[in-house]
């Protein structure tokens, strides 16, 4: 389904349940390449990025099977060295996890053009720094080669992807490794839990992560709920002036909630659920993205429509400073803005329907939220990009009373 058609202007009401987290499940899937045995993951979202990851894993001989809705069994008993399909790798940012996983497992990693959202350049220097710490050397023909050994990684900046790769290498290295300045996102901590269940010893302190590597076996785990998806539906409720409850883990949200509370939003945080009650005008907002526990960069674009239908707001992007290409799509709906990377001001805007193409995953869902708030029929093309990260987006929105279809 390539086009989402939204007849907007209706407040959304109801309850949805957050799926398993995209950003948490992808590291777990690639971690199975380190193991010898069967892993079972519960709460796996049926999203495009999971499908592509499973195709890549199958190239390495890891066999996956959906054994119940949302329950994925991966048998990594016969994992072998392989070269995955280049078009799969180039459509998925998480394919960078192959760098650490294949170097750790085979002593060799072929660098490839990695994909994902093209909102800015995505360097891999921190991933390579981690490889060097674990004995890997970059060859002239674009491979990391070496003999895996315990490493001391001193990251100069926080990177989720490079931390994941460092954890992969440390978990298979015989001996003690240390990762200084690791990312501590909930999805990184869920990988730490999986590696522990699979046999590695990982201690997390304020200084970093101390890892004792082991031969890893399979493990069973439930994927944590998706805080980005949950936040998106709460924003849908507020932006349309309705009332939306999301069933999710509420412990991972702090900076996002703070931003909304400061605008005067009525958020009711309960046991395992949050309700966003819209309908009253909110004050000028302000968000500044940062590594966890800061405001998540992935919730920046979906928050902008809320700013636009209220008193406006300032957006400052410290993780991906050029993540603003989607604003030109939102301007088609009447969203007014000014500024330059990495900071833009969003002005109070009178919205109208529009026909746009999703610029990237989170920018695409921001266009859907804007369309939901704009009275009349809008079309968002290129919805495949949105389905990379949102399972059943249109059916969940319909369950909240939205008039949304796909063709
Ligand atoms: C980022 C988010 C993560 C989210 C994911 C999916 C952060 C810190 N990371 O992770 O929470 O789940 O997107 O959308 O919020 N960088 C380098 N060199 C490198 C690697 C990264 O300079 O080798 C820079 C990036 O350009 C960026 C920053 O480090 O400015 C953080 O990037 P990183 O955390 O690696 O990105 P993702 O792993 O994609």
Short mmCIF file of C-alpha atoms and ligand atoms in Angstrom, two decimals:
data_model
loop_
_atom_site.label_atom_id
_atom_site.label_comp_id
_atom_site.label_asym_id
_atom_site.label_seq_id
_atom_site.Cartn_x
_atom_site.Cartn_y
_atom_site.Cartn_z
CA UNK A 1 0.00 0.00 0.00
CA UNK A 2 1.76 3.11 -1.24
CA UNK A 3 -0.62 5.96 -0.46
CA UNK A 4 -2.31 6.87 2.82
CA UNK A 5 -5.51 8.84 2.27
CA UNK A 6 -6.63 10.91 5.25
CA UNK A 7 -9.91 12.79 5.53
CA UNK A 8 -8.85 14.95 8.43
CA UNK A 9 -10.39 17.37 10.86
CA UNK A 10 -11.86 14.73 13.21
CA UNK A 11 -10.67 14.41 16.82
CA UNK A 12 -9.39 10.91 17.62
CA UNK A 13 -10.80 9.01 20.58
CA UNK A 14 -9.97 5.60 21.99
CA UNK A 15 -7.23 3.25 23.13
CA UNK A 16 -4.35 1.60 21.27
CA UNK A 17 -1.62 -0.72 22.48
CA UNK A 18 1.99 0.03 21.60
CA UNK A 19 3.70 -2.68 19.59
CA UNK A 20 7.19 -3.99 20.29
CA UNK A 21 9.89 -1.39 19.68
CA UNK A 22 11.46 -1.20 16.22
CA UNK A 23 14.64 0.27 17.62
CA UNK A 24 14.87 -2.49 20.25
CA UNK A 25 14.01 -5.50 18.12
CA UNK A 26 16.50 -4.83 15.30
CA UNK A 27 19.64 -5.12 17.51
CA UNK A 28 18.14 -8.30 19.03
CA UNK A 29 17.61 -9.87 15.60
CA UNK A 30 21.20 -9.14 14.51
CA UNK A 31 22.51 -10.36 17.90
CA UNK A 32 21.29 -13.85 17.04
CA UNK A 33 24.18 -14.05 14.54
CA UNK A 34 26.48 -14.20 17.58
CA UNK A 35 24.71 -17.21 19.04
CA UNK A 36 24.65 -20.90 18.45
CA UNK A 37 21.10 -22.07 19.06
CA UNK A 38 17.49 -20.97 19.11
CA UNK A 39 16.18 -17.60 20.29
CA UNK A 40 12.53 -16.72 20.74
CA UNK A 41 11.31 -13.13 20.77
CA UNK A 42 7.81 -12.12 21.85
CA UNK A 43 6.07 -8.86 20.98
CA UNK A 44 7.86 -8.50 17.63
CA UNK A 45 6.21 -5.82 15.45
CA UNK A 46 5.26 -6.78 11.89
CA UNK A 47 7.08 -3.89 10.25
CA UNK A 48 9.10 -3.55 7.07
CA UNK A 49 12.45 -3.25 8.85
CA UNK A 50 11.88 -6.61 10.63
CA UNK A 51 11.08 -8.33 7.32
CA UNK A 52 14.25 -6.98 5.69
CA UNK A 53 16.36 -7.94 8.74
CA UNK A 54 15.03 -11.51 8.61
CA UNK A 55 15.95 -11.73 4.91
CA UNK A 56 19.48 -10.60 5.76
CA UNK A 57 19.71 -13.13 8.62
CA UNK A 58 18.54 -15.93 6.34
CA UNK A 59 21.45 -15.17 3.97
CA UNK A 60 23.71 -16.08 6.92
CA UNK A 61 21.81 -19.33 7.53
CA UNK A 62 19.75 -18.09 10.49
CA UNK A 63 16.26 -19.53 10.00
CA UNK A 64 13.31 -17.54 11.27
CA UNK A 65 9.71 -18.59 11.76
CA UNK A 66 6.63 -16.78 13.16
CA UNK A 67 5.37 -19.40 15.62
CA UNK A 68 2.44 -17.28 16.87
CA UNK A 69 1.31 -13.70 16.25
CA UNK A 70 4.22 -11.48 17.30
CA UNK A 71 6.36 -14.47 18.34
CA UNK A 72 9.47 -15.07 16.29
CA UNK A 73 11.74 -18.11 16.56
CA UNK A 74 15.24 -17.76 15.12
CA UNK A 75 17.46 -20.80 14.79
CA UNK A 76 21.09 -19.65 14.49
CA UNK A 77 22.57 -23.16 14.81
CA UNK A 78 23.79 -23.16 11.21
CA UNK A 79 25.06 -19.60 10.86
CA UNK A 80 27.85 -19.29 8.28
CA UNK A 81 29.74 -16.47 6.59
CA UNK A 82 27.84 -14.91 3.68
CA UNK A 83 27.36 -11.74 1.68
CA UNK A 84 23.80 -10.42 2.12
CA UNK A 85 21.75 -8.91 -0.67
CA UNK A 86 23.07 -5.38 -1.29
CA UNK A 87 19.61 -3.90 -1.84
CA UNK A 88 18.42 -5.21 1.55
CA UNK A 89 21.50 -3.75 3.24
CA UNK A 90 21.04 -0.42 1.48
CA UNK A 91 17.43 -0.12 2.65
CA UNK A 92 18.13 -0.60 6.34
CA UNK A 93 20.22 1.50 8.71
CA UNK A 94 20.28 -1.38 11.22
CA UNK A 95 22.31 -3.34 8.65
CA UNK A 96 25.30 -1.49 10.18
CA UNK A 97 24.90 -4.02 13.01
CA UNK A 98 26.42 -6.52 10.58
CA UNK A 99 29.76 -4.75 11.05
CA UNK A 100 30.12 -5.82 14.68
CA UNK A 101 28.20 -9.08 14.36
CA UNK A 102 30.14 -10.51 11.41
CA UNK A 103 33.54 -9.28 12.60
CA UNK A 104 32.85 -10.81 16.04
CA UNK A 105 31.62 -14.09 14.60
CA UNK A 106 33.89 -14.59 11.57
CA UNK A 107 36.83 -12.21 12.09
CA UNK A 108 35.75 -10.43 8.93
CA UNK A 109 33.14 -7.81 8.05
CA UNK A 110 32.52 -6.51 4.53
CA UNK A 111 31.56 -2.83 4.61
CA UNK A 112 28.57 -2.04 2.36
CA UNK A 113 26.44 1.02 1.56
CA UNK A 114 24.07 0.98 4.55
CA UNK A 115 20.60 2.42 4.18
CA UNK A 116 17.87 3.85 6.35
CA UNK A 117 16.30 7.27 6.38
CA UNK A 118 18.20 9.63 4.11
CA UNK A 119 17.60 12.77 6.19
CA UNK A 120 21.32 13.35 6.68
CA UNK A 121 24.68 11.73 6.23
CA UNK A 122 25.15 8.85 8.64
CA UNK A 123 28.89 8.33 9.26
CA UNK A 124 30.33 5.04 10.56
CA UNK A 125 33.60 6.31 12.03
CA UNK A 126 32.55 5.41 15.59
CA UNK A 127 31.68 1.87 14.46
CA UNK A 128 35.16 1.56 12.92
CA UNK A 129 36.75 2.97 16.08
CA UNK A 130 35.02 0.18 18.03
CA UNK A 131 36.24 -2.45 15.54
CA UNK A 132 39.83 -1.22 15.95
CA UNK A 133 39.54 -1.56 19.72
CA UNK A 134 38.60 -5.22 19.26
CA UNK A 135 41.51 -5.98 16.92
CA UNK A 136 39.86 -5.29 13.55
CA UNK A 137 41.70 -3.44 10.78
CA UNK A 138 40.15 -1.79 7.74
CA UNK A 139 41.66 -3.26 4.57
CA UNK A 140 42.03 -1.50 1.22
CA UNK A 141 39.23 -3.62 -0.21
CA UNK A 142 36.70 -2.35 2.36
CA UNK A 143 36.72 -5.14 4.90
CA UNK A 144 37.34 -5.21 8.62
CA UNK A 145 39.66 -8.11 9.32
CA UNK A 146 41.50 -9.36 12.36
CA UNK A 147 41.48 -11.64 15.33
CA UNK A 148 38.81 -10.71 17.82
CA UNK A 149 40.28 -9.73 21.17
CA UNK A 150 38.90 -7.96 24.25
CA UNK A 151 38.78 -4.22 23.76
CA UNK A 152 38.71 -0.89 25.57
CA UNK A 153 36.47 1.46 23.59
CA UNK A 154 36.53 5.13 24.47
CA UNK A 155 33.73 6.70 22.45
CA UNK A 156 34.16 10.47 21.91
CA UNK A 157 30.41 10.85 21.35
CA UNK A 158 27.26 8.86 22.11
CA UNK A 159 26.13 6.56 19.29
CA UNK A 160 23.44 3.92 19.62
CA UNK A 161 24.61 1.99 16.56
CA UNK A 162 28.30 2.00 17.50
CA UNK A 163 27.44 0.97 21.09
CA UNK A 164 25.43 -1.96 19.73
CA UNK A 165 28.37 -3.06 17.59
CA UNK A 166 30.81 -2.68 20.49
CA UNK A 167 28.52 -4.81 22.66
CA UNK A 168 28.38 -7.48 19.94
CA UNK A 169 32.18 -7.67 19.74
CA UNK A 170 32.66 -7.55 23.51
CA UNK A 171 30.08 -10.29 24.06
CA UNK A 172 32.06 -12.77 21.95
CA UNK A 173 35.56 -11.67 22.96
CA UNK A 174 37.28 -14.07 25.31
CA UNK A 175 38.06 -11.86 28.33
CA UNK A 176 37.04 -8.48 29.72
CA UNK A 177 36.16 -5.48 27.58
CA UNK A 178 35.11 -1.99 28.57
CA UNK A 179 32.92 0.47 26.67
CA UNK A 180 33.29 4.08 27.82
CA UNK A 181 30.53 6.59 27.01
CA UNK A 182 28.03 4.03 25.69
CA UNK A 183 24.51 4.92 24.58
CA UNK A 184 22.03 4.02 27.33
CA UNK A 185 18.78 4.13 25.38
CA UNK A 186 16.14 1.65 26.62
CA UNK A 187 16.71 -0.28 23.38
CA UNK A 188 20.45 -0.58 24.14
CA UNK A 189 19.64 -1.82 27.65
CA UNK A 190 17.28 -4.42 26.20
CA UNK A 191 20.19 -5.72 24.08
CA UNK A 192 22.29 -5.89 27.26
CA UNK A 193 19.55 -8.07 28.83
CA UNK A 194 19.53 -10.39 25.81
CA UNK A 195 23.33 -10.78 25.82
CA UNK A 196 23.21 -11.63 29.53
CA UNK A 197 20.50 -14.24 28.91
CA UNK A 198 22.62 -15.64 26.06
CA UNK A 199 25.62 -16.14 28.36
CA UNK A 200 27.67 -12.90 28.44
CA UNK A 201 28.33 -10.98 31.66
CA UNK A 202 27.61 -7.27 31.33
CA UNK A 203 27.80 -4.74 34.18
CA UNK A 204 26.57 -1.23 33.54
CA UNK A 205 28.00 1.55 35.71
CA UNK A 206 28.08 5.32 35.48
CA UNK A 207 31.54 4.96 33.85
CA UNK A 208 30.46 2.58 31.10
CA UNK A 209 29.85 -1.07 30.36
CA UNK A 210 32.11 -3.88 31.52
CA UNK A 211 31.61 -7.03 29.44
CA UNK A 212 32.99 -10.53 29.86
CA UNK A 213 32.57 -12.39 26.59
CA UNK A 214 31.47 -15.98 26.18
CA UNK A 215 30.35 -18.48 23.60
CA UNK A 216 26.71 -17.43 23.34
CA UNK A 217 23.61 -19.60 23.16
CA UNK A 218 20.06 -18.65 22.17
CA UNK A 219 17.69 -16.94 24.62
CA UNK A 220 14.02 -15.98 25.01
CA UNK A 221 12.95 -12.39 25.46
CA UNK A 222 10.00 -10.05 25.15
CA UNK A 223 10.62 -6.91 23.09
CA UNK A 224 10.05 -3.67 25.03
CA UNK A 225 7.13 -1.48 23.87
CA UNK A 226 7.84 1.14 21.23
CA UNK A 227 8.04 4.53 22.93
CA UNK A 228 8.20 6.29 19.56
CA UNK A 229 5.03 4.60 18.32
CA UNK A 230 3.33 5.27 21.67
CA UNK A 231 4.37 8.92 21.56
CA UNK A 232 3.07 9.22 18.00
CA UNK A 233 -0.46 8.10 18.99
CA UNK A 234 -0.48 10.42 22.03
CA UNK A 235 0.48 13.25 19.68
CA UNK A 236 -2.31 12.20 17.30
CA UNK A 237 -4.80 12.56 20.16
CA UNK A 238 -3.49 15.99 21.20
CA UNK A 239 -3.03 17.36 17.68
CA UNK A 240 -6.59 16.49 16.65
CA UNK A 241 -8.08 17.71 19.93
CA UNK A 242 -9.33 14.25 20.94
CA UNK A 243 -8.51 11.86 23.76
CA UNK A 244 -6.17 8.91 23.16
CA UNK A 245 -4.96 6.31 25.62
CA UNK A 246 -1.86 4.26 24.80
CA UNK A 247 -1.11 1.07 26.69
CA UNK A 248 2.66 0.99 27.09
CA UNK A 249 5.58 1.07 29.49
CA UNK A 250 5.52 4.62 30.84
CA UNK A 251 8.99 4.62 32.40
CA UNK A 252 10.93 5.59 29.26
CA UNK A 253 9.27 8.83 28.32
CA UNK A 254 10.53 11.54 30.66
CA UNK A 255 11.85 14.28 28.32
CA UNK A 256 8.95 13.84 25.89
CA UNK A 257 6.40 14.12 28.69
CA UNK A 258 8.21 17.14 30.12
CA UNK A 259 7.97 18.97 26.79
CA UNK A 260 4.22 18.30 26.59
CA UNK A 261 3.56 19.19 30.24
CA UNK A 262 5.41 22.51 29.77
CA UNK A 263 3.01 23.36 26.94
CA UNK A 264 0.14 22.73 29.35
CA UNK A 265 -0.92 19.41 27.80
CA UNK A 266 -3.31 17.26 29.84
CA UNK A 267 -1.45 13.95 30.12
CA UNK A 268 -2.69 11.37 32.56
CA UNK A 269 -0.04 8.81 33.40
CA UNK A 270 -1.42 5.61 34.86
CA UNK A 271 -0.25 2.07 35.51
CA UNK A 272 0.92 0.76 32.12
CA UNK A 273 -0.95 3.44 30.15
CA UNK A 274 -0.96 7.13 29.31
CA UNK A 275 -3.92 9.23 28.22
CA UNK A 276 -3.53 12.45 26.25
CA UNK A 277 -6.55 14.73 26.50
CA UNK A 278 -6.62 17.38 23.80
CA UNK A 279 -9.08 20.14 23.09
CA UNK A 280 -7.60 23.10 24.96
CA UNK A 281 -5.07 25.49 23.40
CA UNK A 282 -1.46 24.79 24.37
CA UNK A 283 1.29 27.32 24.96
CA UNK A 284 4.48 27.79 22.91
CA UNK A 285 6.55 24.59 22.96
CA UNK A 286 10.23 23.82 22.94
CA UNK A 287 12.11 20.62 22.28
CA UNK A 288 15.79 19.80 22.07
CA UNK A 289 16.70 16.27 21.02
CA UNK A 290 19.50 14.45 22.84
CA UNK A 291 20.62 10.91 23.61
CA UNK A 292 18.55 9.16 26.28
CA UNK A 293 17.15 10.37 28.66
CA UNK A 294 16.83 13.46 26.44
CA UNK A 295 14.03 14.10 23.96
CA UNK A 296 14.19 11.21 21.42
CA UNK A 297 15.20 12.37 17.95
CA UNK A 298 12.59 10.04 16.41
CA UNK A 299 9.77 11.91 18.20
CA UNK A 300 10.93 15.30 16.92
CA UNK A 301 9.10 15.31 13.52
CA UNK A 302 5.77 13.94 14.89
CA UNK A 303 5.72 16.70 17.56
CA UNK A 304 5.88 19.53 15.01
CA UNK A 305 2.20 19.31 13.90
CA UNK A 306 1.21 19.78 17.58
CA UNK A 307 3.31 22.95 17.72
CA UNK A 308 1.75 24.18 14.46
CA UNK A 309 -1.88 23.79 15.56
CA UNK A 310 -1.15 25.56 18.87
CA UNK A 311 1.07 28.54 19.73
CA UNK A 312 4.09 27.23 17.78
CA UNK A 313 7.39 26.00 19.16
CA UNK A 314 11.15 25.81 18.85
CA UNK A 315 12.88 22.64 17.65
CA UNK A 316 16.57 22.08 18.19
CA UNK A 317 18.14 18.89 16.82
CA UNK A 318 21.41 17.84 18.47
CA UNK A 319 21.45 14.20 17.30
CA UNK A 320 20.83 14.60 13.54
CA UNK A 321 21.25 18.36 12.89
CA UNK A 322 19.97 18.16 9.30
CA UNK A 323 16.85 16.14 10.06
CA UNK A 324 14.56 18.92 8.82
CA UNK A 325 13.92 17.97 5.16
CA UNK A 326 10.38 16.88 6.10
CA UNK A 327 9.41 20.50 6.92
CA UNK A 328 8.93 21.28 3.23
CA UNK A 329 6.33 18.45 3.04
CA UNK A 330 4.56 19.87 6.11
CA UNK A 331 4.58 23.35 4.55
CA UNK A 332 2.29 21.93 1.83
CA UNK A 333 -0.32 21.62 4.60
CA UNK A 334 0.26 25.25 5.64
CA UNK A 335 2.78 24.62 8.42
CA UNK A 336 4.85 27.81 8.75
CA UNK A 337 8.44 27.74 9.92
CA UNK A 338 11.72 29.62 9.81
CA UNK A 339 15.28 28.92 10.83
CA UNK A 340 18.25 26.92 9.76
CA UNK A 341 19.83 23.65 10.81
CA UNK A 342 19.98 22.64 13.61
CA UNK A 343 17.17 24.87 14.94
CA UNK A 344 13.81 25.89 13.51
CA UNK A 345 10.87 27.83 14.86
CA UNK A 346 7.39 26.54 14.05
CA UNK A 347 4.66 29.22 13.91
CA UNK A 348 0.96 28.83 14.65
CA UNK A 349 -0.45 27.65 11.33
CA UNK A 350 -3.80 27.34 9.61
CA UNK A 351 -3.77 23.86 8.11
CA UNK A 352 -5.36 22.72 4.86
CA UNK A 353 -5.28 19.36 3.05
CA UNK A 354 -2.37 18.50 0.77
CA UNK A 355 -0.85 15.80 -1.41
CA UNK A 356 2.76 15.01 -0.40
CA UNK A 357 5.33 12.23 -0.54
CA UNK A 358 6.69 10.84 2.72
CA UNK A 359 10.26 12.15 2.91
CA UNK A 360 11.37 9.54 5.47
CA UNK A 361 9.85 7.34 8.18
CA UNK A 362 9.27 9.87 10.99
CA UNK A 363 8.79 12.80 8.61
CA UNK A 364 6.17 10.65 6.83
CA UNK A 365 4.24 10.00 10.02
CA UNK A 366 4.47 13.72 10.83
CA UNK A 367 2.72 14.33 7.49
CA UNK A 368 -0.01 11.84 8.48
CA UNK A 369 -0.54 13.63 11.82
CA UNK A 370 -0.72 16.98 10.04
CA UNK A 371 -3.25 15.54 7.58
CA UNK A 372 -5.36 14.23 10.49
CA UNK A 373 -5.57 17.79 11.86
CA UNK A 374 -6.32 19.42 8.47
CA UNK A 375 -9.96 19.44 7.44
CA UNK A 376 -10.44 17.73 4.05
CA UNK A 377 -8.79 14.96 2.04
CA UNK A 378 -5.00 14.61 2.01
CA UNK A 379 -2.80 12.03 0.35
CA UNK A 380 0.58 10.87 1.59
CA UNK A 381 2.45 8.87 -1.04
CA UNK A 382 5.47 6.67 -0.43
CA UNK A 383 3.85 5.11 2.64
CA UNK A 384 6.14 2.08 2.43
CA UNK A 385 8.67 4.24 4.27
CA UNK A 386 6.19 4.75 7.12
CA UNK A 387 5.38 1.03 7.30
CA UNK A 388 9.10 0.43 7.98
CA UNK A 389 8.41 1.56 11.53
CA UNK A 390 4.66 1.51 12.25
CA UNK A 391 2.77 -1.80 12.28
CA UNK A 392 -0.87 -1.42 11.24
CA UNK A 393 -0.74 2.39 11.29
CA UNK A 394 -3.96 2.92 9.36
CA UNK A 395 -5.94 0.25 11.19
CA UNK A 396 -4.84 1.63 14.56
CA UNK A 397 -5.81 5.15 13.46
CA UNK A 398 -9.18 3.85 12.23
CA UNK A 399 -9.74 2.20 15.64
CA UNK A 400 -9.40 5.73 17.07
CA UNK A 401 -12.10 6.99 14.68
CA UNK A 402 -9.84 8.45 11.99
CA UNK A 403 -11.10 8.40 8.42
CA UNK A 404 -7.98 6.84 6.88
CA UNK A 405 -7.59 4.42 4.00
CA UNK A 406 -4.75 3.12 1.85
CA UNK A 407 -4.39 2.34 -1.81
C1 LIG B 1 19.66 6.99 16.32
C2 LIG B 1 19.23 7.39 17.72
C3 LIG B 1 18.50 6.21 18.34
C4 LIG B 1 17.38 5.75 17.43
C5 LIG B 1 17.90 5.48 16.01
C6 LIG B 1 16.77 5.11 15.06
C7 LIG B 1 20.38 8.74 19.39
C8 LIG B 1 21.67 9.03 20.10
N1 LIG B 1 20.39 7.75 18.51
O1 LIG B 1 20.53 5.88 16.46
O2 LIG B 1 18.01 6.51 19.63
O3 LIG B 1 16.85 4.57 17.93
O4 LIG B 1 18.54 6.65 15.53
O5 LIG B 1 16.20 6.18 14.45
O6 LIG B 1 19.38 9.37 19.66
N2 LIG B 1 27.62 9.35 14.52
C9 LIG B 1 28.90 9.62 14.06
N3 LIG B 1 29.69 8.56 13.69
C10 LIG B 1 29.25 7.26 13.78
C11 LIG B 1 27.94 7.00 14.25
C12 LIG B 1 27.15 8.07 14.60
O7 LIG B 1 29.31 10.76 13.97
O8 LIG B 1 30.02 6.36 13.43
C13 LIG B 1 26.76 10.48 14.90
C14 LIG B 1 25.48 10.56 14.08
O9 LIG B 1 25.68 11.25 12.86
C15 LIG B 1 24.57 11.28 15.02
C16 LIG B 1 24.99 10.75 16.40
O10 LIG B 1 26.30 10.24 16.22
O11 LIG B 1 24.81 12.66 14.98
C17 LIG B 1 24.10 9.64 16.95
O12 LIG B 1 24.00 8.62 15.96
P1 LIG B 1 23.65 7.13 16.32
O13 LIG B 1 23.14 7.03 17.73
O14 LIG B 1 24.76 6.25 15.93
O15 LIG B 1 22.48 6.83 15.32
P2 LIG B 1 21.61 5.57 15.30
O16 LIG B 1 22.33 4.37 15.80
O17 LIG B 1 20.98 5.55 13.97
#
